[in-house]
Tab-separated table of C-alpha atoms in Angstrom:
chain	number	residue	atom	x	y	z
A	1	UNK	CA	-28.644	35.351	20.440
A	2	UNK	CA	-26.867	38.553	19.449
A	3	UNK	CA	-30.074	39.645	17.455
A	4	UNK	CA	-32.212	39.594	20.813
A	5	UNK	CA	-29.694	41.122	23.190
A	6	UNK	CA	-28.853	43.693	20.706
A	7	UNK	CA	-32.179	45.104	20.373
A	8	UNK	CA	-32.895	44.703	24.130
A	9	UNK	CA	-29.887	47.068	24.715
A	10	UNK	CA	-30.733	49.456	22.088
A	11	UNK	CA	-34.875	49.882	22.938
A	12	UNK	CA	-34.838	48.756	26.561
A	13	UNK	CA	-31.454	48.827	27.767
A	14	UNK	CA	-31.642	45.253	28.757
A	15	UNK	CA	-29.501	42.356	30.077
A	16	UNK	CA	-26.615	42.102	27.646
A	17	UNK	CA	-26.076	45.572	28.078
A	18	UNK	CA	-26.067	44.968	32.282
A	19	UNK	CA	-23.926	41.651	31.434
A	20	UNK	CA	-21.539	43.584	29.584
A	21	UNK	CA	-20.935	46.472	31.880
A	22	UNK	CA	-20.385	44.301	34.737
A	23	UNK	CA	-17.985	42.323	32.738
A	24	UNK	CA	-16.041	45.192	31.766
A	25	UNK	CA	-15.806	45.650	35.626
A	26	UNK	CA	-14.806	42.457	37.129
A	27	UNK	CA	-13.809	40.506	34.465
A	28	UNK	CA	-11.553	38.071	36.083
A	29	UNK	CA	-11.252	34.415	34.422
A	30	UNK	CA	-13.556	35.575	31.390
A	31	UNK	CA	-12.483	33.660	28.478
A	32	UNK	CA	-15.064	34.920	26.003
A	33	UNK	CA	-13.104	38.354	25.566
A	34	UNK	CA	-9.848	38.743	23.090
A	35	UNK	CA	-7.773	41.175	24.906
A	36	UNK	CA	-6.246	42.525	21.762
A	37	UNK	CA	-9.503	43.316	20.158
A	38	UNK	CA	-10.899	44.973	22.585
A	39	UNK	CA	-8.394	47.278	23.636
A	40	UNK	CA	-8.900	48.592	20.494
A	41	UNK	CA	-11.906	47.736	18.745
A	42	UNK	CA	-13.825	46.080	21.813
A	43	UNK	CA	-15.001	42.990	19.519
A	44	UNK	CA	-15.229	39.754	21.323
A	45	UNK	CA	-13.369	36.352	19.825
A	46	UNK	CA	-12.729	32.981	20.868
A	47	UNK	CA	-9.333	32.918	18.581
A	48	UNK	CA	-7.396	34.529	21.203
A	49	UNK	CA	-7.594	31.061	23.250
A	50	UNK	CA	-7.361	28.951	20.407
A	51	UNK	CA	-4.416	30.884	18.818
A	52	UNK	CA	-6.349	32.524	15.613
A	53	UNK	CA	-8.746	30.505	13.058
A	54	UNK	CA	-9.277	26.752	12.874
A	55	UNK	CA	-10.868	24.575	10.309
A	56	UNK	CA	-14.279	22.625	11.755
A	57	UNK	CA	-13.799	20.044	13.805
A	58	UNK	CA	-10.575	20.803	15.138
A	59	UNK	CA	-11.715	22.533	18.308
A	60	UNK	CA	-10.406	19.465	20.394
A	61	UNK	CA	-7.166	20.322	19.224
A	62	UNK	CA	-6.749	23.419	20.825
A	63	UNK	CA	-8.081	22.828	24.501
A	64	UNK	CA	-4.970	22.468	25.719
A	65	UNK	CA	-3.684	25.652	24.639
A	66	UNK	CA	-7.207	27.470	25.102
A	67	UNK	CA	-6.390	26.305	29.076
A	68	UNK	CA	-3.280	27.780	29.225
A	69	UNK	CA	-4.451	31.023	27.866
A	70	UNK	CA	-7.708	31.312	29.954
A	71	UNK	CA	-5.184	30.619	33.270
A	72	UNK	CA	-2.804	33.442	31.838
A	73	UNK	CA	-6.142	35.921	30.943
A	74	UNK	CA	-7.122	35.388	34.650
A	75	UNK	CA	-3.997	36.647	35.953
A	76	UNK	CA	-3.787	39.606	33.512
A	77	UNK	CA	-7.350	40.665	34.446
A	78	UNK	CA	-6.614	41.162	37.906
A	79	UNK	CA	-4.694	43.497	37.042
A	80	UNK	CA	-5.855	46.885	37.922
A	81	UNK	CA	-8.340	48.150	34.742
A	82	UNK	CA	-8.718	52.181	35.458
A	83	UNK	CA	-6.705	52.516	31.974
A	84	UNK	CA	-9.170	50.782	29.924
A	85	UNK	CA	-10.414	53.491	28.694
A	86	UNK	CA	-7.509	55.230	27.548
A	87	UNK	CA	-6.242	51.943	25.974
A	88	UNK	CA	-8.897	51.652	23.443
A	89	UNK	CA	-12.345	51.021	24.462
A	90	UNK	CA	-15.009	52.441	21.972
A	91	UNK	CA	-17.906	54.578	23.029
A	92	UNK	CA	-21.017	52.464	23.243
A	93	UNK	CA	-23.289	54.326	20.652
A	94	UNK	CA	-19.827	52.986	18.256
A	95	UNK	CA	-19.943	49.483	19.921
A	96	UNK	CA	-24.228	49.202	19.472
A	97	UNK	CA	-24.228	50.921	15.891
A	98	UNK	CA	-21.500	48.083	14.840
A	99	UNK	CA	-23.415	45.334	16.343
A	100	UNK	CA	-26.802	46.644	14.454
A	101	UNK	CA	-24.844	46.928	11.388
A	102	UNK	CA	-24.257	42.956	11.354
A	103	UNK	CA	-27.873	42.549	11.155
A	104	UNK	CA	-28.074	43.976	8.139
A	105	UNK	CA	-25.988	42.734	4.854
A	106	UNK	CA	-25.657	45.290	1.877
A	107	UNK	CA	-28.169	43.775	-0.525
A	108	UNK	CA	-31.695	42.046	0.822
A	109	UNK	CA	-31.236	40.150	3.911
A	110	UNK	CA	-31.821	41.314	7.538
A	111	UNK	CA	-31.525	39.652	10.927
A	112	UNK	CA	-34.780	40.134	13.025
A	113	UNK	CA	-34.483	40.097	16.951
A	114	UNK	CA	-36.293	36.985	17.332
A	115	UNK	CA	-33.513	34.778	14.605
A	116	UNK	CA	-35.769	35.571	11.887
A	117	UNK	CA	-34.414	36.334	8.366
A	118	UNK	CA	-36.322	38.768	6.290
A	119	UNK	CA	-35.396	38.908	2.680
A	120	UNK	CA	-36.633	40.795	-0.570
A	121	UNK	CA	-38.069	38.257	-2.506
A	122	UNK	CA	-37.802	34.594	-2.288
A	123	UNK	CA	-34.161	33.448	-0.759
A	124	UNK	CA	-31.677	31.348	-3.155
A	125	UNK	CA	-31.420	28.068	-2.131
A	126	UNK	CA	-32.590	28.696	0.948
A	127	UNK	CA	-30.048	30.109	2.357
A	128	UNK	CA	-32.237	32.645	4.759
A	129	UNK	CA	-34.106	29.781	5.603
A	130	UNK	CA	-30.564	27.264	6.610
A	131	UNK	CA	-29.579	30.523	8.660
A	132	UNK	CA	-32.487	31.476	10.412
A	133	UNK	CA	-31.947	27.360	11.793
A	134	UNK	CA	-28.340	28.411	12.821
A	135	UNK	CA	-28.231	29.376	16.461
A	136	UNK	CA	-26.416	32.442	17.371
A	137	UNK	CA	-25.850	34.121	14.094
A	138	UNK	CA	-25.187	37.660	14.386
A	139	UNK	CA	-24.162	38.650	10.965
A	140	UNK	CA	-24.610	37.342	7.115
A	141	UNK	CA	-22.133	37.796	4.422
A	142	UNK	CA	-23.775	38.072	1.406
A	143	UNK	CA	-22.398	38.722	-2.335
A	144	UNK	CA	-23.826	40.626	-4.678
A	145	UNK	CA	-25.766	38.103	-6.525
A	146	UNK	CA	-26.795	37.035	-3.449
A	147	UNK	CA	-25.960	33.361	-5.176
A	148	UNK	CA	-23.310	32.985	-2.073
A	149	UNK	CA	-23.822	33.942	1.761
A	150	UNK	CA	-21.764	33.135	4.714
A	151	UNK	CA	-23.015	33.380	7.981
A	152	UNK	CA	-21.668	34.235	11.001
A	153	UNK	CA	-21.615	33.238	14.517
A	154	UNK	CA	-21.652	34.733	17.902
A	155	UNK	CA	-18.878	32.072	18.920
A	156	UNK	CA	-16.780	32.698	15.838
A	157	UNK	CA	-17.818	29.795	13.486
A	158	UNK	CA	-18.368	30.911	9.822
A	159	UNK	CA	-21.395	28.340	7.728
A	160	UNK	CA	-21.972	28.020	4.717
A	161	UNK	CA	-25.905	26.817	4.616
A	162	UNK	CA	-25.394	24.182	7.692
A	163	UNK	CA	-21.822	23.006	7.254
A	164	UNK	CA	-19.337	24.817	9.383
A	165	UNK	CA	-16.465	26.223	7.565
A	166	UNK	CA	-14.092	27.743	10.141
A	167	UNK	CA	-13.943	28.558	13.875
A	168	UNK	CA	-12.411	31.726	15.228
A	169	UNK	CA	-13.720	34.198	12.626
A	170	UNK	CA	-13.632	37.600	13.918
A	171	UNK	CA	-15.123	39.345	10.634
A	172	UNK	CA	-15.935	38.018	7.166
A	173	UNK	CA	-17.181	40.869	4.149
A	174	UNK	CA	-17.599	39.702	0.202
A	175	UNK	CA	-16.463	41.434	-2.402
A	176	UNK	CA	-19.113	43.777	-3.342
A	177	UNK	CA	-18.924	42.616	-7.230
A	178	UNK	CA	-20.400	40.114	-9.461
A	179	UNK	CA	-17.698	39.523	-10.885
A	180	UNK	CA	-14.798	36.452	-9.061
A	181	UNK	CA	-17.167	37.238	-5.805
A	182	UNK	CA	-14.865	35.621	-3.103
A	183	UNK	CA	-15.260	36.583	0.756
A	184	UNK	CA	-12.314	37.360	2.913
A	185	UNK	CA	-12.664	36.507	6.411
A	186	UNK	CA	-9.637	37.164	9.893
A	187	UNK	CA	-8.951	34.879	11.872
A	188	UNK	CA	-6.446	35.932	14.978
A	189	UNK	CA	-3.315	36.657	12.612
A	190	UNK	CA	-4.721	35.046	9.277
A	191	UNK	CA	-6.530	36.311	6.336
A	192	UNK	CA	-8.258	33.992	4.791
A	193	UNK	CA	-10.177	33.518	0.903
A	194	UNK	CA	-13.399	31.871	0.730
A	195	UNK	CA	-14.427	30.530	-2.356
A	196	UNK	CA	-17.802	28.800	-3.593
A	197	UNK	CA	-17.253	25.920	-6.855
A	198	UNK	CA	-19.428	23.725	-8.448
A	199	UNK	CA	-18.251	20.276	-7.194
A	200	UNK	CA	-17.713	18.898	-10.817
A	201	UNK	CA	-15.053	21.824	-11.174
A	202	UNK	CA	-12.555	20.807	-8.508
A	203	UNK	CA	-9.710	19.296	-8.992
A	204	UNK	CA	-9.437	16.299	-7.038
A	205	UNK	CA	-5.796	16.403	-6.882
A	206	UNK	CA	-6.127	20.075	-5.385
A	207	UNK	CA	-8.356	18.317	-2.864
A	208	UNK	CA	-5.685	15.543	-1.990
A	209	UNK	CA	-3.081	18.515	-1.022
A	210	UNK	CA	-5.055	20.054	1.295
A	211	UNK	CA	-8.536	17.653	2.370
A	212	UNK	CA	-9.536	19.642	5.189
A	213	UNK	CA	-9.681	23.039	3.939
A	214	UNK	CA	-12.616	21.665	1.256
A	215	UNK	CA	-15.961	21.209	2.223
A	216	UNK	CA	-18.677	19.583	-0.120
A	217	UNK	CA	-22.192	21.043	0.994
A	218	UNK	CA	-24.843	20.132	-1.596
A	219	UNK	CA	-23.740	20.156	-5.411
A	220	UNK	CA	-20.818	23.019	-4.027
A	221	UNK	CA	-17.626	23.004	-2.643
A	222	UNK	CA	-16.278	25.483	-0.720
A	223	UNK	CA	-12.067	25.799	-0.302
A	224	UNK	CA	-10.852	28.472	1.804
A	225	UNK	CA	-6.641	29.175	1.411
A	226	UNK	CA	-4.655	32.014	3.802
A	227	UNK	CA	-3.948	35.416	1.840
A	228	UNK	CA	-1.530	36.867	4.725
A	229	UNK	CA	0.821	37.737	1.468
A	230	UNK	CA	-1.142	39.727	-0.494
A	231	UNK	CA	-1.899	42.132	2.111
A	232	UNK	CA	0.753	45.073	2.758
A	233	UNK	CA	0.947	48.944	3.411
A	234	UNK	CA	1.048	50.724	0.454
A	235	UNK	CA	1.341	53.754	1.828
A	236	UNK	CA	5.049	52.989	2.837
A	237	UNK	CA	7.847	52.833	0.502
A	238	UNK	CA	8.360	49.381	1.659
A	239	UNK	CA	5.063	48.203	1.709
A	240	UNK	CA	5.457	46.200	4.372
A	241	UNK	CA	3.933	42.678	4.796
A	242	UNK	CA	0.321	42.442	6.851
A	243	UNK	CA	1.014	41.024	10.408
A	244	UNK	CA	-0.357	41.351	14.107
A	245	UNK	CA	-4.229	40.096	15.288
A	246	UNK	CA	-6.446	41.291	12.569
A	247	UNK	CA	-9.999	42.891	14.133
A	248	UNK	CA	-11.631	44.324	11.572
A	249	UNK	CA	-11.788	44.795	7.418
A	250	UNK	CA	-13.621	46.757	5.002
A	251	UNK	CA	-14.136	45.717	1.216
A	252	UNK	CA	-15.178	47.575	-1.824
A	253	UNK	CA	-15.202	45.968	-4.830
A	254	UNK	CA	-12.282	43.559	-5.283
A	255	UNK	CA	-10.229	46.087	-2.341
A	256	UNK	CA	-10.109	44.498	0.710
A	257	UNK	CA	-8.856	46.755	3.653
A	258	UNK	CA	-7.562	45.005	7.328
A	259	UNK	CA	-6.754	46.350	10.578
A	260	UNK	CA	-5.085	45.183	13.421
A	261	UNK	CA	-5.119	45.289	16.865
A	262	UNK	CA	-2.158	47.859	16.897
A	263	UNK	CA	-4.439	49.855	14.868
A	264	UNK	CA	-1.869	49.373	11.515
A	265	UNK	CA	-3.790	49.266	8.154
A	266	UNK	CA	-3.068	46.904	5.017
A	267	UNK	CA	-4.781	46.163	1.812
A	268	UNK	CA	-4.688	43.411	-0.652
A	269	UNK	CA	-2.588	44.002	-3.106
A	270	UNK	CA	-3.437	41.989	-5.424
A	271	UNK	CA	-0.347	41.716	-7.562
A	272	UNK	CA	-0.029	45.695	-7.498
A	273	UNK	CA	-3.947	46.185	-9.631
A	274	UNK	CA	-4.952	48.350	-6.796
A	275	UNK	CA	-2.844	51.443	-7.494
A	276	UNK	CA	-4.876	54.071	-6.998
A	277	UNK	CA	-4.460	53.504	-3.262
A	278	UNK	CA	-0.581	53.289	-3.099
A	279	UNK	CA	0.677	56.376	-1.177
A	280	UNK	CA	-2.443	57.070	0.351
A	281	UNK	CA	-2.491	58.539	4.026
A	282	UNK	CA	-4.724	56.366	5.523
A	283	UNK	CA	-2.188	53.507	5.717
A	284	UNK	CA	-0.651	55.897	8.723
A	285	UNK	CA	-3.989	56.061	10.239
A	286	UNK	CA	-4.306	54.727	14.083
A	287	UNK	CA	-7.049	53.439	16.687
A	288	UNK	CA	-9.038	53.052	13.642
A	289	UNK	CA	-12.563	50.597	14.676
A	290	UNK	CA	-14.141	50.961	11.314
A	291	UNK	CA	-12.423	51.324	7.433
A	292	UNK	CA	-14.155	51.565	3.992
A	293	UNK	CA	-13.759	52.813	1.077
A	294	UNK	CA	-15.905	54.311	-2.024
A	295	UNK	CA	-14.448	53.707	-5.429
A	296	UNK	CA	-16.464	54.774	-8.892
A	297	UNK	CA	-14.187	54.176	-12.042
A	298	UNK	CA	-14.821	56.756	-15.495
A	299	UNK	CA	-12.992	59.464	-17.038
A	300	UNK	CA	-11.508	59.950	-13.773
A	301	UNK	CA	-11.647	57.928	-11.073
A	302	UNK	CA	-13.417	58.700	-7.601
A	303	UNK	CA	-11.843	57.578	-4.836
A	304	UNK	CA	-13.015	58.025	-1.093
A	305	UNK	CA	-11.717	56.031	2.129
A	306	UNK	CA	-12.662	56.814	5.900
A	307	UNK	CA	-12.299	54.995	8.946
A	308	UNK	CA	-13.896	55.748	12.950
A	309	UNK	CA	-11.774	56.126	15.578
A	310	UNK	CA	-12.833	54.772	18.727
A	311	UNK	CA	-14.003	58.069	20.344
A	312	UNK	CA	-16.388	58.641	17.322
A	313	UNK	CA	-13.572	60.790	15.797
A	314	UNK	CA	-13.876	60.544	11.339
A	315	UNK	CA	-10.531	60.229	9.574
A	316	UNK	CA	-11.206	60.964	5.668
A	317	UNK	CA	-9.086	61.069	2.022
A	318	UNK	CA	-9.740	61.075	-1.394
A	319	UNK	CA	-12.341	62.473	-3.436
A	320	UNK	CA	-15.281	63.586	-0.916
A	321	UNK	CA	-13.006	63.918	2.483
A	322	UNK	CA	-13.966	67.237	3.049
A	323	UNK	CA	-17.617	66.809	3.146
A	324	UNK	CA	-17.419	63.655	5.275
A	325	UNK	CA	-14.606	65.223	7.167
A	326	UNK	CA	-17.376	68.162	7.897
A	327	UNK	CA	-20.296	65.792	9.807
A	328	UNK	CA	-18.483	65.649	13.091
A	329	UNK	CA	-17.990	62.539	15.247
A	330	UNK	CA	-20.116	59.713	13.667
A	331	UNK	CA	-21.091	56.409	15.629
A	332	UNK	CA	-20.471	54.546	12.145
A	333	UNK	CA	-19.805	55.194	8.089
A	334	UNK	CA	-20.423	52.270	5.600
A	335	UNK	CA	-19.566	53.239	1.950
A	336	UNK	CA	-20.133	51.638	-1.359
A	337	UNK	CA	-19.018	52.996	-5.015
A	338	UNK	CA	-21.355	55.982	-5.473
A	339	UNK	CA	-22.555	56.080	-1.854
A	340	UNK	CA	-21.202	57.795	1.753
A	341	UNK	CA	-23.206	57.107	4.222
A	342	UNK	CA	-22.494	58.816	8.023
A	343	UNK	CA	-24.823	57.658	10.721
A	344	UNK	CA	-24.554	60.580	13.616
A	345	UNK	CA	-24.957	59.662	17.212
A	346	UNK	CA	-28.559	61.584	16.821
A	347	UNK	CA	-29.764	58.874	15.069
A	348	UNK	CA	-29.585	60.770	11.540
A	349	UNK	CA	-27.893	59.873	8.361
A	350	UNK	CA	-25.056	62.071	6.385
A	351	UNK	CA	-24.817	60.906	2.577
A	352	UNK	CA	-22.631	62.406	-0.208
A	353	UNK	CA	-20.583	60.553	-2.977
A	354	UNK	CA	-21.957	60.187	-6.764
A	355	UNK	CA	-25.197	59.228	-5.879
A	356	UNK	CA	-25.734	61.425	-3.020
A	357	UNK	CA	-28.803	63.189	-4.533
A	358	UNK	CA	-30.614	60.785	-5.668
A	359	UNK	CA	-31.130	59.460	-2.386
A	360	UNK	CA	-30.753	61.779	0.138
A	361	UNK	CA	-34.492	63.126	-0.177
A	362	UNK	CA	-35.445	59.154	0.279
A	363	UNK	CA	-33.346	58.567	3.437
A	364	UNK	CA	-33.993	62.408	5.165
A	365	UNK	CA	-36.880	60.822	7.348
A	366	UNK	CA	-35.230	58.124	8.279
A	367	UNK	CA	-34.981	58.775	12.688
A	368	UNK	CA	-33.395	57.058	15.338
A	369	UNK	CA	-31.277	54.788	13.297
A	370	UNK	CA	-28.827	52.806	15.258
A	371	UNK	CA	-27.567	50.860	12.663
A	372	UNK	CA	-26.569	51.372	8.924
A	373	UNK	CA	-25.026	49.304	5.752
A	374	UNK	CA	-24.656	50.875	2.208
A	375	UNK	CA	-24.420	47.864	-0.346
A	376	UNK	CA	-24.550	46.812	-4.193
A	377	UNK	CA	-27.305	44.643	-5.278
A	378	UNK	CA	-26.465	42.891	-8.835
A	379	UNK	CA	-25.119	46.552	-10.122
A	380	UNK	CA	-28.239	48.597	-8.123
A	381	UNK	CA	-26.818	50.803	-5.087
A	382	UNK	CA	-28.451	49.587	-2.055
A	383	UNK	CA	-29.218	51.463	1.794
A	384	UNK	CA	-30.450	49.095	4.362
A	385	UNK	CA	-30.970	50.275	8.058
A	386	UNK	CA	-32.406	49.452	11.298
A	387	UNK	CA	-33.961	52.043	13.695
A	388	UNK	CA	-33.766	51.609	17.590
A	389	UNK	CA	-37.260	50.256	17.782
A	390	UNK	CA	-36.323	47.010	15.504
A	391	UNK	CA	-37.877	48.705	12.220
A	392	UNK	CA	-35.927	47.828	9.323
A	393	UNK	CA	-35.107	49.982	5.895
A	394	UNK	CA	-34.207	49.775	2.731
A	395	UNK	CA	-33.593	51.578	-0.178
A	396	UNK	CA	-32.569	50.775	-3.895
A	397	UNK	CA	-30.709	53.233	-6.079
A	398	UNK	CA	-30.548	52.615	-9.999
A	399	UNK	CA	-29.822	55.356	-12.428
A	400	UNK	CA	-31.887	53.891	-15.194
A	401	UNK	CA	-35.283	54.520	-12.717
A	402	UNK	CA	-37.473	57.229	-12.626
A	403	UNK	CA	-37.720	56.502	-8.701
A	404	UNK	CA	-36.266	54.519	-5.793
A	405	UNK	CA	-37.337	51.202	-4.190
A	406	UNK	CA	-37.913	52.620	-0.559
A	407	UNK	CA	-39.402	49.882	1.640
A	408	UNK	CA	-39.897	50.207	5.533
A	409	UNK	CA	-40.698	46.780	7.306
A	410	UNK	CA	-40.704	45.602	11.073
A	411	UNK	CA	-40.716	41.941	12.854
A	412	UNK	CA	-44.396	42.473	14.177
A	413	UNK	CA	-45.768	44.362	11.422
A	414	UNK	CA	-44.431	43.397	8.201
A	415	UNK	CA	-44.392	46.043	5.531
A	416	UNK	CA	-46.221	47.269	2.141
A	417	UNK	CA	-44.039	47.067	-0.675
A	418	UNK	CA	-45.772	47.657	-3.601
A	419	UNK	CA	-42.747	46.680	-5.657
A	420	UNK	CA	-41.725	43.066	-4.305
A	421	UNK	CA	-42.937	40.864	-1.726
A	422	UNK	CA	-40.700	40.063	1.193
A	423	UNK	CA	-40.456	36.520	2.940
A	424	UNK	CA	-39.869	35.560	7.204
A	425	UNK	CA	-37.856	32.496	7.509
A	426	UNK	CA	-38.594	31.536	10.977
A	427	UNK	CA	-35.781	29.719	13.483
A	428	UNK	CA	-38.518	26.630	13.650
A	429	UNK	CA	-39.138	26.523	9.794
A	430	UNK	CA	-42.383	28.438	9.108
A	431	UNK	CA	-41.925	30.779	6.054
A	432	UNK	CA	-44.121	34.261	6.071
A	433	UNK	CA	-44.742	36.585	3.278
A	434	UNK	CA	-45.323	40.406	3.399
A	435	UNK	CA	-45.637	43.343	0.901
A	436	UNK	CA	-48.376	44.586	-1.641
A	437	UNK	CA	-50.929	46.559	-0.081
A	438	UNK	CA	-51.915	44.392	2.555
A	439	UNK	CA	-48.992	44.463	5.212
A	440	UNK	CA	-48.676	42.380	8.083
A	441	UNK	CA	-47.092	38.863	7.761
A	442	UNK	CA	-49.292	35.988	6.190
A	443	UNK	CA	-47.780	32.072	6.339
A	444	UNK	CA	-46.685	30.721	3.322
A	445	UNK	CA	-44.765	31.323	0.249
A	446	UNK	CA	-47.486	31.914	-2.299
């Protein structure tokens, strides 16, 4: 699992780190690897032989065409690769801090090393527990009510609890809002919306139209539709229309940002209610591996976006460029509303935006981080991180306290948390419980 190999390579520099640098080597009739991607954002995807997303179940479909690719990848890889570099791999403290990221999710769920899930408080509806079952999941999607999660596969299939949604996912974020939470997901050249209903409330002549793109799971159903329309560049007078292989996307509120593999940058549109980013300059950006934005609405509205070039290189505009323009190469930048957050390749973290100061004190201790995630938790601002030793962090931000939720937690040791307990859904089913005074991990839910 990506969980276990990612914290082997980050504490003992173990085999999925040796795997991977002899694949980048000799990587002749790999079919794991989407050339697009990783040229520039060296993510790995099984749409490039399938030809972008597919519902479940229609993986048979595609085997023809994922042979013919695989032949023609073989013959492209033998190809002479001493230009790799300068065509648009990252630098590996980019690539690891990326991976560590997906272990975290921006409210109360993390990803332990061993396919645990460790959440504050009990999960809903089990989803921690129908996730830590999943094999292979390497990142959750999680909204902030935390009523709706997605998880995510190493092999590109997106669940929701145990029922497999799509295949070829390269990336899937939620709106960070309680309000219409939807997540947004790429798929080779598709966008897609991912919606959650009560069963009762579809339509069953919706359903007829389109039977395969709605899944019942439990007393939900869940409809995904393609969005490719919405998206466009509104930093051009012609806004031109989203297109290419999508690799990565960034979301802050409602605002979902997408790049593709020729580095071009679009945003959803949505009917023209996102104006405050028409004209921006980021839509010229290029090489870009990581976009997000920070948006806090009052008298005058804050607006911040960045995005991470390969090299480590920050790209910044809007209300608090300058400062995050000032940190120097970062190995990864997650924003949310109030909240900047810089992780450097030391292992520190940079923070400005709003709500800078009411957390930096909190998070100044906070050493040989490797992986970082700034969130929104039902209106509270959230930090969660991961250190290079598998310890996990979090920290809750609400104006109305007279102090911050700061919790530090680890696989082996569990944490004390004198605010909340914390709960270890196991891959074979066993639930733990942590927190209090006490520490450690004790089994059962009371």
């Amino acid at each position: 699992m990506m969980r276990r190999r990612f914290f082997e390579e980050v504490c003992l520099r173990g085999k999925r780190k040796q795997k991977e640098l002899l694949l980048l080597k000799n990587r002749k009739g790999e079919n794991m690897k989407k050339r697009s991607a990783v040229l520039l954002a060296g993510m790995l995807s099984v749409s490039v032989l399938i030809g972008g997303c597919s519902p479940a179940g229609t993986e048979e479909k595609s085997a023809a065409g994922a042979s013919a690719a695989v032949e023609k990848q073989g013959k492209e890889e033998e190809k002479d690769h001493s230009e790799d570099k300068e065509n648009g791999y990252m630098e590996e403290g980019i690539r690891q801090a990326m991976e560590a990221a997906d272990t975290l999710t921006a409210g109360g769920y993390f990803l332990m090393s061993d396919g645990s899930v460790v959440t504050r408080g009990k999960s809903f509806e089990n989803f921690a527990g129908d996730y830590a079952a999943l094999p292979g999941v390497r990142k959750i999607a999680d909204s902030s009510s935390e009523m709706q999660l997605f998880a995510l596969t190493e092999e590109g299939d997106l669940y929701f609890h145990q029922t497999k949604i799509l295949s070829g996912v390269t990336d899937v974020a939620f709106s960070t809002t309680n309000v219409n939470q939807v997540a947004v997901c790429i798929c080779g050249e598709k966008i897609y919306v991912v919606t959650v209903h009560d069963a009762s409330d579809v339509d069953p002549a919706d359903r007829s139209s389109a039977p395969d793109r709605y899944f019942d799971v439990g007393d939900k159903t869940v409809f995904y539709y393609e969005n490719n329309m919405r998206y466009a560049n509104l930093g051009s007078e012609k806004q031109e229309r989203a297109e290419g292989e999508f690799v990565t996307l960034g979301a802050e509120k409602n605002d979902m940002i997408v790049v593709n593999s020729e580095g071009e940058i679009f945003m959803d549109n949505n009917w023209g209610s996102s104006p405050e980013y028409v004209g921006m300059e980021f839509f010229g950006w290029k090489d870009i591996v990581r976009i997000d934005a920070a948006k806090v609405k009052g008298d005058e509205t804050e607006l911040t976006v960045a995005g991470l070039q390969k090299d480590g290189t920050v790209l910044a505009c809007g209300t608090y460029a300058d400062e995050v323009l000032s940190w120097g190469k970062l190995n990864d930048i997650s924003m949310d509303s109030g909240l900047i957050v810089g992780l450097t390749p030391e292992g520190t973290l940079k923070v400005t935006g709003s709500a800078a100061e009411f957390v930096k004190n909190d998070i100044a201790d906070w050493t040989e981080i490797v992986g970082v995630k700034a969130g929104n938790l039902q209106g509270t601002a959230v930090i969660n991180a991961v250190d290079k030793s598998g310890n996990f962090y979090h920290l809750e931000y609400d104006d109305h306290w007279t102090e911050n939720n700061v919790t530090k937690g680890s696989l082996e040791n569990g944490c004390v948390d004198g605010n909340s307990w914390w709960y270890r859904y196991s891959p074979e089913g066993t639930v733990y419980r942590t927190g209090q005074a006490e520490g450690g991990w004790t089994e059962g839910e009371d």
